[in-house]
């Protein structure tokens, strides 16, 4: 063996063993004192990561349990509120049943006063618990609890949330069917017995009112709404034979409404489903008026004659029961030809008379065939017969009321709506409506996207041509070719088009084939052309014809509002409308709304007037196009919106308004080059709630009987809403149970990884203490071992 002094191997080994033993003892003491197996990441990095994940999951679940318990408490509060509303409905049914009795001799006004208070209290309590329409909790509630797993396209976050949808569980009076949308006439006019001059009896016996009826003994109301708008409006004729008081007037109206809903058509079905009914409304000062109500549908009502107009409160004066006149007239811009004047060879052919407006969803053309020998007398008689026989014009209330040779033609609409009368093919202006060229040689019967002339002289002489773009007013240009040839004539036309803003915007272009000139529109605009005078420089006149400049027709008549949109619902602003004339002026209107689940819905609608589609030549055409697009969208949310024609005042221009029972919707108004179409271009119009709508009323026996039925339905609806709330409570309770179980099991899993086994650690500690003591003793001996070498040196 060898002995060393400089390096004490035994001491070094003893120190290393003693260090390890000391470290093990320190870790063991830490585990025993902390209770944890993992004191640092070095102890078990993988285990610490898993344990930390478990600990985080527990934190989420514990907060999730608190969330669910908070949600449960909220639903329990709502449940208690619904129980109280149920008691209010019980009281309301008691009052309604009492008032519905034919033997009741007390004051129904007193009953109705308390009934109204009950309705108000229902609304107050519904708002207090957050389940009024648009309330704090009237939505899809998502309570995040945690513990979810991703699978089948569902994320862990989605799976970890408990959903309760209360968006269709509102319990205010409107949601329960006790309030709804209401269209009411002029409330300041009393049609009850308190005002003999304007009472129902006085109105239905007024001779002027009776003379305005389309059918003797029946007055007419028109209704528009989702699925029964514009040209599909529903006409409701009311039998007047039993009408003497406000009460039996309402009965007669409701009978007629029920009958109209039985017709076999989609519009009649939609009207029936709207559940519209008439009622008597009594103001604070005792004045009675009629109103139309619906619990779930936005609608508009229109008077169809003076008698109906009077019953809506539009009387001539407070002392005169005659309804305000509804007639709108269009008078020709110039006189018709004198009696016995023939159309002549140059005027023979087809004369087209076009009608737009007055509720017509598309233009109506009356084609009249005339020969050279046809006189103006015969033509007027024929035109009057054709107008009277046209179902579309009759539905729009349009007829020829003045047709005397030598005087302007007068057309009348009895529905109080504005309209236009235009013509083409009457080259000698015998009707006084203008001398625009018709279908001869053109691609269309009334107007055209291109037209080819014939027999033009192409002289270097001035000629005036008159153009109407898309049915718009006349634009006259005087043109003189620089030389007497077709090329110079074509060049002159194009120069005139380019210099005129209206014609340039319409894209008019002249070309020739060496024989005749063709005028067309590069944008697809429809137009009419007339040659003024007897010349035929460019080929757009007929031999012997003398064109006359188109004098504007005049509008006159109704200056009152005779249609009323229901209130208590969402209305857009009244949007102005200008007919789209040019083919390049397409405009997109986008309607958007959020459904009860919070999902956004939108439908774009294109308005245009070109060779592809013509749906915006009048406000009526635009309204029809919008409603048609809404219905064809098959979107149940957007289909709750309807476009109606309206005006701000009697003399105001007709525009477009959107109405709906949705909580809110938006109308995005697109732009185009000319600014034509729907106004407020480039803006987004957000709807607002207008008015308070209707409330169930028990001031009359009939009203009380209706209230009894409505309250029975309300109890059912309340029960449905409470069932959803109860289901939510159970759902949250089960969610809490699962989360609690998850917390317990995840905590146990974490404990197995993170916590120390104290029995094992106690043994380790004892072992470490013994080893430490032994190590210290051994180190002491190892350190003294080199001293043994000194004994060798001493010897």
XYZ file of C-alpha atoms in Angstrom, residues 25 135 239 315-316 353 373 394 396 416 435 440 454 471 500 544 556 559 654 660 671 677 680 704 716 724 732 768 791:
29
model
C -31.538 15.438 4.537
C -84.022 43.630 -21.172
C -120.372 45.761 -44.875
C -112.989 64.605 -41.785
C -113.491 67.904 -43.568
C -100.313 54.905 -72.746
C -109.484 57.218 -90.172
C -108.860 49.289 -61.354
C -104.985 51.077 -58.263
C -105.051 59.202 -52.705
C -95.572 62.930 -79.702
C -92.324 51.083 -85.037
C -86.017 55.818 -91.534
C -90.029 58.053 -68.333
C -76.205 67.642 -72.695
C -96.864 64.087 -92.781
C -103.399 67.736 -58.202
C -103.031 66.695 -49.731
C -93.894 60.096 -51.245
C -90.700 45.879 -38.196
C -74.711 55.408 -53.696
C -83.191 56.171 -56.021
C -79.708 59.677 -47.723
C -113.227 42.406 -22.301
C -99.577 29.929 -21.622
C -87.172 27.884 -19.818
C -76.859 25.223 -13.740
C -30.286 10.731 6.434
C 5.370 7.719 12.956
